[in-house]
């Protein structure tokens, strides 16, 4: 299998962390891809018409895409989607993915738009999505994060790491001591250490 990827993508990292945690990392070849909505020529358009990464090329079927679909495909047989708390894990994954979407849109506002077209208000509206989501995790989801490893934990860790990577000047840790402590411990896992974002 081939995973079209970029090392800075939190969605690619989510897949990579899952591969490490489930012992499948050597089964998937990482293929470099890159770009953004206004420059998608280096994206795997033949495998994902949306022009987004990650996309997973399989030997026995068409490519699949969106990190949530890929992670389900690769992780369901390895306990990453536990039946007893499936919808909790999926909701936490969706929350983390939404954090990443908003954080990436903040970057695109400066990378993809001319300076006179940028909106500081729009950027802050995206950041408000992030902070509301982090507050919800701190208030509602710490018991789940403290439980057995599943996709929800992986997704949250990759989202928090991406905020640090691209928006390090914004202090998401303030007033979120439980999430801060959990992330510090989770970041020490070998799968997280092996997938630190670059670029």
PDB file of N, CA, C and O in Angstrom, residues 6-57:
ATOM      1  N   UNK A   6       2.293  14.269   3.481  1.00  0.00           N
ATOM      2  CA  UNK A   6       3.230  15.364   3.709  1.00  0.00           C
ATOM      3  C   UNK A   6       3.518  15.382   5.202  1.00  0.00           C
ATOM      4  O   UNK A   6       2.588  15.232   6.012  1.00  0.00           O
ATOM      5  N   UNK A   7       4.773  15.545   5.589  1.00  0.00           N
ATOM      6  CA  UNK A   7       5.133  15.389   7.003  1.00  0.00           C
ATOM      7  C   UNK A   7       4.513  16.420   7.939  1.00  0.00           C
ATOM      8  O   UNK A   7       4.421  16.172   9.132  1.00  0.00           O
ATOM      9  N   UNK A   8       4.077  17.569   7.414  1.00  0.00           N
ATOM     10  CA  UNK A   8       3.500  18.590   8.285  1.00  0.00           C
ATOM     11  C   UNK A   8       2.004  18.413   8.508  1.00  0.00           C
ATOM     12  O   UNK A   8       1.426  19.054   9.387  1.00  0.00           O
ATOM     13  N   UNK A   9       1.363  17.544   7.753  1.00  0.00           N
ATOM     14  CA  UNK A   9      -0.086  17.396   7.843  1.00  0.00           C
ATOM     15  C   UNK A   9      -0.500  16.656   9.115  1.00  0.00           C
ATOM     16  O   UNK A   9      -0.048  15.533   9.348  1.00  0.00           O
ATOM     17  N   UNK A  10      -1.397  17.236   9.922  1.00  0.00           N
ATOM     18  CA  UNK A  10      -1.850  16.515  11.117  1.00  0.00           C
ATOM     19  C   UNK A  10      -2.712  15.308  10.764  1.00  0.00           C
ATOM     20  O   UNK A  10      -2.784  14.348  11.532  1.00  0.00           O
ATOM     21  N   UNK A  11      -3.358  15.353   9.600  1.00  0.00           N
ATOM     22  CA  UNK A  11      -4.178  14.222   9.180  1.00  0.00           C
ATOM     23  C   UNK A  11      -3.305  13.047   8.750  1.00  0.00           C
ATOM     24  O   UNK A  11      -3.609  11.890   9.045  1.00  0.00           O
ATOM     25  N   UNK A  12      -2.217  13.344   8.061  1.00  0.00           N
ATOM     26  CA  UNK A  12      -1.242  12.304   7.728  1.00  0.00           C
ATOM     27  C   UNK A  12      -0.609  11.759   9.001  1.00  0.00           C
ATOM     28  O   UNK A  12      -0.445  10.536   9.157  1.00  0.00           O
ATOM     29  N   UNK A  13      -0.293  12.647   9.924  1.00  0.00           N
ATOM     30  CA  UNK A  13       0.328  12.179  11.166  1.00  0.00           C
ATOM     31  C   UNK A  13      -0.606  11.248  11.932  1.00  0.00           C
ATOM     32  O   UNK A  13      -0.164  10.264  12.518  1.00  0.00           O
ATOM     33  N   UNK A  14      -1.889  11.549  11.924  1.00  0.00           N
ATOM     34  CA  UNK A  14      -2.846  10.671  12.609  1.00  0.00           C
ATOM     35  C   UNK A  14      -2.755   9.254  12.052  1.00  0.00           C
ATOM     36  O   UNK A  14      -2.721   8.278  12.813  1.00  0.00           O
ATOM     37  N   UNK A  15      -2.708   9.135  10.739  1.00  0.00           N
ATOM     38  CA  UNK A  15      -2.584   7.817  10.112  1.00  0.00           C
ATOM     39  C   UNK A  15      -1.246   7.187  10.489  1.00  0.00           C
ATOM     40  O   UNK A  15      -1.180   5.992  10.830  1.00  0.00           O
ATOM     41  N   UNK A  16      -0.179   7.960  10.444  1.00  0.00           N
ATOM     42  CA  UNK A  16       1.153   7.424  10.745  1.00  0.00           C
ATOM     43  C   UNK A  16       1.255   6.949  12.190  1.00  0.00           C
ATOM     44  O   UNK A  16       1.840   5.892  12.467  1.00  0.00           O
ATOM     45  N   UNK A  17       0.694   7.709  13.118  1.00  0.00           N
ATOM     46  CA  UNK A  17       0.716   7.290  14.522  1.00  0.00           C
ATOM     47  C   UNK A  17      -0.054   5.987  14.678  1.00  0.00           C
ATOM     48  O   UNK A  17       0.398   5.053  15.365  1.00  0.00           O
ATOM     49  N   UNK A  18      -1.205   5.890  14.041  1.00  0.00           N
ATOM     50  CA  UNK A  18      -1.979   4.645  14.100  1.00  0.00           C
ATOM     51  C   UNK A  18      -1.173   3.479  13.538  1.00  0.00           C
ATOM     52  O   UNK A  18      -1.169   2.381  14.111  1.00  0.00           O
ATOM     53  N   UNK A  19      -0.477   3.708  12.424  1.00  0.00           N
ATOM     54  CA  UNK A  19       0.343   2.643  11.837  1.00  0.00           C
ATOM     55  C   UNK A  19       1.433   2.190  12.802  1.00  0.00           C
ATOM     56  O   UNK A  19       1.693   0.991  12.939  1.00  0.00           O
ATOM     57  N   UNK A  20       2.069   3.129  13.469  1.00  0.00           N
ATOM     58  CA  UNK A  20       3.090   2.774  14.455  1.00  0.00           C
ATOM     59  C   UNK A  20       2.478   2.007  15.617  1.00  0.00           C
ATOM     60  O   UNK A  20       3.014   0.977  16.055  1.00  0.00           O
ATOM     61  N   UNK A  21       1.369   2.505  16.131  1.00  0.00           N
ATOM     62  CA  UNK A  21       0.754   1.895  17.309  1.00  0.00           C
ATOM     63  C   UNK A  21       0.240   0.484  17.032  1.00  0.00           C
ATOM     64  O   UNK A  21       0.188  -0.351  17.943  1.00  0.00           O
ATOM     65  N   UNK A  22      -0.133   0.215  15.801  1.00  0.00           N
ATOM     66  CA  UNK A  22      -0.683  -1.097  15.461  1.00  0.00           C
ATOM     67  C   UNK A  22       0.325  -2.012  14.774  1.00  0.00           C
ATOM     68  O   UNK A  22      -0.029  -3.111  14.335  1.00  0.00           O
ATOM     69  N   UNK A  23       1.573  -1.570  14.668  1.00  0.00           N
ATOM     70  CA  UNK A  23       2.615  -2.408  14.094  1.00  0.00           C
ATOM     71  C   UNK A  23       2.529  -2.580  12.588  1.00  0.00           C
ATOM     72  O   UNK A  23       3.050  -3.555  12.046  1.00  0.00           O
ATOM     73  N   UNK A  24       1.914  -1.621  11.900  1.00  0.00           N
ATOM     74  CA  UNK A  24       1.746  -1.733  10.451  1.00  0.00           C
ATOM     75  C   UNK A  24       2.612  -0.765   9.658  1.00  0.00           C
ATOM     76  O   UNK A  24       2.486  -0.684   8.437  1.00  0.00           O
ATOM     77  N   UNK A  25       3.477  -0.017  10.324  1.00  0.00           N
ATOM     78  CA  UNK A  25       4.199   1.051   9.649  1.00  0.00           C
ATOM     79  C   UNK A  25       5.039   0.542   8.483  1.00  0.00           C
ATOM     80  O   UNK A  25       5.191   1.228   7.460  1.00  0.00           O
ATOM     81  N   UNK A  26       5.560  -0.680   8.568  1.00  0.00           N
ATOM     82  CA  UNK A  26       6.390  -1.211   7.490  1.00  0.00           C
ATOM     83  C   UNK A  26       5.567  -1.749   6.325  1.00  0.00           C
ATOM     84  O   UNK A  26       6.129  -2.120   5.292  1.00  0.00           O
ATOM     85  N   UNK A  27       4.251  -1.787   6.486  1.00  0.00           N
ATOM     86  CA  UNK A  27       3.374  -2.293   5.421  1.00  0.00           C
ATOM     87  C   UNK A  27       2.931  -1.203   4.453  1.00  0.00           C
ATOM     88  O   UNK A  27       2.287  -1.503   3.445  1.00  0.00           O
ATOM     89  N   UNK A  28       3.266   0.039   4.752  1.00  0.00           N
ATOM     90  CA  UNK A  28       2.779   1.168   3.961  1.00  0.00           C
ATOM     91  C   UNK A  28       3.955   2.026   3.521  1.00  0.00           C
ATOM     92  O   UNK A  28       4.763   2.466   4.345  1.00  0.00           O
ATOM     93  N   UNK A  29       4.035   2.287   2.235  1.00  0.00           N
ATOM     94  CA  UNK A  29       5.071   3.165   1.681  1.00  0.00           C
ATOM     95  C   UNK A  29       4.568   4.601   1.689  1.00  0.00           C
ATOM     96  O   UNK A  29       3.482   4.893   1.197  1.00  0.00           O
ATOM     97  N   UNK A  30       5.359   5.499   2.247  1.00  0.00           N
ATOM     98  CA  UNK A  30       5.005   6.912   2.270  1.00  0.00           C
ATOM     99  C   UNK A  30       5.444   7.560   0.958  1.00  0.00           C
ATOM    100  O   UNK A  30       6.616   7.471   0.583  1.00  0.00           O
ATOM    101  N   UNK A  31       4.504   8.200   0.271  1.00  0.00           N
ATOM    102  CA  UNK A  31       4.778   8.869  -0.998  1.00  0.00           C
ATOM    103  C   UNK A  31       4.540  10.360  -0.808  1.00  0.00           C
ATOM    104  O   UNK A  31       3.455  10.779  -0.394  1.00  0.00           O
ATOM    105  N   UNK A  32       5.556  11.151  -1.113  1.00  0.00           N
ATOM    106  CA  UNK A  32       5.463  12.591  -0.876  1.00  0.00           C
ATOM    107  C   UNK A  32       4.437  13.245  -1.793  1.00  0.00           C
ATOM    108  O   UNK A  32       4.367  12.951  -2.993  1.00  0.00           O
ATOM    109  N   UNK A  33       3.639  14.128  -1.212  1.00  0.00           N
ATOM    110  CA  UNK A  33       2.680  14.942  -1.953  1.00  0.00           C
ATOM    111  C   UNK A  33       2.633  16.292  -1.257  1.00  0.00           C
ATOM    112  O   UNK A  33       3.071  16.427  -0.113  1.00  0.00           O
ATOM    113  N   UNK A  34       2.112  17.280  -1.933  1.00  0.00           N
ATOM    114  CA  UNK A  34       2.085  18.595  -1.306  1.00  0.00           C
ATOM    115  C   UNK A  34       1.248  19.571  -2.090  1.00  0.00           C
ATOM    116  O   UNK A  34       0.783  19.282  -3.191  1.00  0.00           O
ATOM    117  N   UNK A  35       1.066  20.730  -1.484  1.00  0.00           N
ATOM    118  CA  UNK A  35       0.294  21.763  -2.144  1.00  0.00           C
ATOM    119  C   UNK A  35      -0.754  22.351  -1.219  1.00  0.00           C
ATOM    120  O   UNK A  35      -0.753  22.115  -0.013  1.00  0.00           O
ATOM    121  N   UNK A  36      -1.648  23.129  -1.801  1.00  0.00           N
ATOM    122  CA  UNK A  36      -2.753  23.740  -1.068  1.00  0.00           C
ATOM    123  C   UNK A  36      -3.881  23.967  -2.069  1.00  0.00           C
ATOM    124  O   UNK A  36      -3.726  23.656  -3.258  1.00  0.00           O
ATOM    125  N   UNK A  37      -5.021  24.476  -1.642  1.00  0.00           N
ATOM    126  CA  UNK A  37      -6.166  24.568  -2.557  1.00  0.00           C
ATOM    127  C   UNK A  37      -5.914  25.326  -3.855  1.00  0.00           C
ATOM    128  O   UNK A  37      -6.563  25.057  -4.860  1.00  0.00           O
ATOM    129  N   UNK A  38      -4.973  26.258  -3.857  1.00  0.00           N
ATOM    130  CA  UNK A  38      -4.682  27.016  -5.072  1.00  0.00           C
ATOM    131  C   UNK A  38      -3.502  26.445  -5.853  1.00  0.00           C
ATOM    132  O   UNK A  38      -3.148  26.982  -6.905  1.00  0.00           O
ATOM    133  N   UNK A  39      -2.908  25.378  -5.341  1.00  0.00           N
ATOM    134  CA  UNK A  39      -1.759  24.748  -6.015  1.00  0.00           C
ATOM    135  C   UNK A  39      -1.793  23.257  -5.714  1.00  0.00           C
ATOM    136  O   UNK A  39      -1.023  22.764  -4.891  1.00  0.00           O
ATOM    137  N   UNK A  40      -2.690  22.561  -6.380  1.00  0.00           N
ATOM    138  CA  UNK A  40      -2.903  21.150  -6.071  1.00  0.00           C
ATOM    139  C   UNK A  40      -2.214  20.202  -7.047  1.00  0.00           C
ATOM    140  O   UNK A  40      -2.442  18.999  -7.005  1.00  0.00           O
ATOM    141  N   UNK A  41      -1.350  20.732  -7.911  1.00  0.00           N
ATOM    142  CA  UNK A  41      -0.761  19.890  -8.949  1.00  0.00           C
ATOM    143  C   UNK A  41       0.119  18.769  -8.386  1.00  0.00           C
ATOM    144  O   UNK A  41       0.343  17.761  -9.053  1.00  0.00           O
ATOM    145  N   UNK A  42       0.638  18.922  -7.160  1.00  0.00           N
ATOM    146  CA  UNK A  42       1.455  17.871  -6.558  1.00  0.00           C
ATOM    147  C   UNK A  42       0.636  16.945  -5.670  1.00  0.00           C
ATOM    148  O   UNK A  42       1.178  16.042  -5.047  1.00  0.00           O
ATOM    149  N   UNK A  43      -0.653  17.170  -5.617  1.00  0.00           N
ATOM    150  CA  UNK A  43      -1.516  16.315  -4.827  1.00  0.00           C
ATOM    151  C   UNK A  43      -1.901  15.069  -5.632  1.00  0.00           C
ATOM    152  O   UNK A  43      -1.834  15.075  -6.862  1.00  0.00           O
ATOM    153  N   UNK A  44      -2.314  14.001  -4.949  1.00  0.00           N
ATOM    154  CA  UNK A  44      -2.648  12.748  -5.650  1.00  0.00           C
ATOM    155  C   UNK A  44      -4.047  12.800  -6.274  1.00  0.00           C
ATOM    156  O   UNK A  44      -4.960  12.076  -5.874  1.00  0.00           O
ATOM    157  N   UNK A  45      -4.217  13.644  -7.264  1.00  0.00           N
ATOM    158  CA  UNK A  45      -5.539  13.877  -7.855  1.00  0.00           C
ATOM    159  C   UNK A  45      -6.117  12.615  -8.485  1.00  0.00           C
ATOM    160  O   UNK A  45      -7.345  12.445  -8.514  1.00  0.00           O
ATOM    161  N   UNK A  46      -5.264  11.725  -8.974  1.00  0.00           N
ATOM    162  CA  UNK A  46      -5.758  10.491  -9.562  1.00  0.00           C
ATOM    163  C   UNK A  46      -6.344   9.558  -8.511  1.00  0.00           C
ATOM    164  O   UNK A  46      -7.148   8.682  -8.837  1.00  0.00           O
ATOM    165  N   UNK A  47      -5.954   9.761  -7.262  1.00  0.00           N
ATOM    166  CA  UNK A  47      -6.426   8.900  -6.179  1.00  0.00           C
ATOM    167  C   UNK A  47      -7.462   9.581  -5.295  1.00  0.00           C
ATOM    168  O   UNK A  47      -8.244   8.904  -4.628  1.00  0.00           O
ATOM    169  N   UNK A  48      -7.451  10.891  -5.265  1.00  0.00           N
ATOM    170  CA  UNK A  48      -8.454  11.651  -4.508  1.00  0.00           C
ATOM    171  C   UNK A  48      -8.820  12.881  -5.321  1.00  0.00           C
ATOM    172  O   UNK A  48      -8.050  13.844  -5.388  1.00  0.00           O
ATOM    173  N   UNK A  49      -9.987  12.892  -5.952  1.00  0.00           N
ATOM    174  CA  UNK A  49     -10.364  14.023  -6.796  1.00  0.00           C
ATOM    175  C   UNK A  49     -10.502  15.334  -6.038  1.00  0.00           C
ATOM    176  O   UNK A  49     -10.495  16.400  -6.645  1.00  0.00           O
ATOM    177  N   UNK A  50     -10.596  15.252  -4.707  1.00  0.00           N
ATOM    178  CA  UNK A  50     -10.658  16.463  -3.901  1.00  0.00           C
ATOM    179  C   UNK A  50      -9.299  17.148  -3.793  1.00  0.00           C
ATOM    180  O   UNK A  50      -9.209  18.289  -3.339  1.00  0.00           O
ATOM    181  N   UNK A  51      -8.244  16.435  -4.181  1.00  0.00           N
ATOM    182  CA  UNK A  51      -6.907  17.019  -4.135  1.00  0.00           C
ATOM    183  C   UNK A  51      -6.403  17.220  -2.724  1.00  0.00           C
ATOM    184  O   UNK A  51      -5.763  18.227  -2.422  1.00  0.00           O
ATOM    185  N   UNK A  52      -6.676  16.255  -1.858  1.00  0.00           N
ATOM    186  CA  UNK A  52      -6.272  16.369  -0.456  1.00  0.00           C
ATOM    187  C   UNK A  52      -5.501  15.126  -0.035  1.00  0.00           C
ATOM    188  O   UNK A  52      -5.631  14.062  -0.636  1.00  0.00           O
ATOM    189  N   UNK A  53      -4.715  15.289   1.007  1.00  0.00           N
ATOM    190  CA  UNK A  53      -4.010  14.172   1.615  1.00  0.00           C
ATOM    191  C   UNK A  53      -4.514  14.006   3.046  1.00  0.00           C
ATOM    192  O   UNK A  53      -5.031  14.971   3.629  1.00  0.00           O
ATOM    193  N   UNK A  54      -4.370  12.775   3.566  1.00  0.00           N
ATOM    194  CA  UNK A  54      -3.786  11.579   2.978  1.00  0.00           C
ATOM    195  C   UNK A  54      -4.743  10.859   2.033  1.00  0.00           C
ATOM    196  O   UNK A  54      -5.962  11.009   2.129  1.00  0.00           O
ATOM    197  N   UNK A  55      -4.156  10.065   1.150  1.00  0.00           N
ATOM    198  CA  UNK A  55      -4.892   9.137   0.306  1.00  0.00           C
ATOM    199  C   UNK A  55      -4.128   7.827   0.333  1.00  0.00           C
ATOM    200  O   UNK A  55      -2.894   7.823   0.271  1.00  0.00           O
ATOM    201  N   UNK A  56      -4.843   6.720   0.457  1.00  0.00           N
ATOM    202  CA  UNK A  56      -4.213   5.414   0.575  1.00  0.00           C
ATOM    203  C   UNK A  56      -4.495   4.586  -0.667  1.00  0.00           C
ATOM    204  O   UNK A  56      -5.649   4.255  -0.957  1.00  0.00           O
ATOM    205  N   UNK A  57      -3.428   4.281  -1.410  1.00  0.00           N
ATOM    206  CA  UNK A  57      -3.541   3.429  -2.591  1.00  0.00           C
ATOM    207  C   UNK A  57      -3.424   1.973  -2.143  1.00  0.00           C
ATOM    208  O   UNK A  57      -2.435   1.581  -1.535  1.00  0.00           O
TER     209      UNK A  57
END
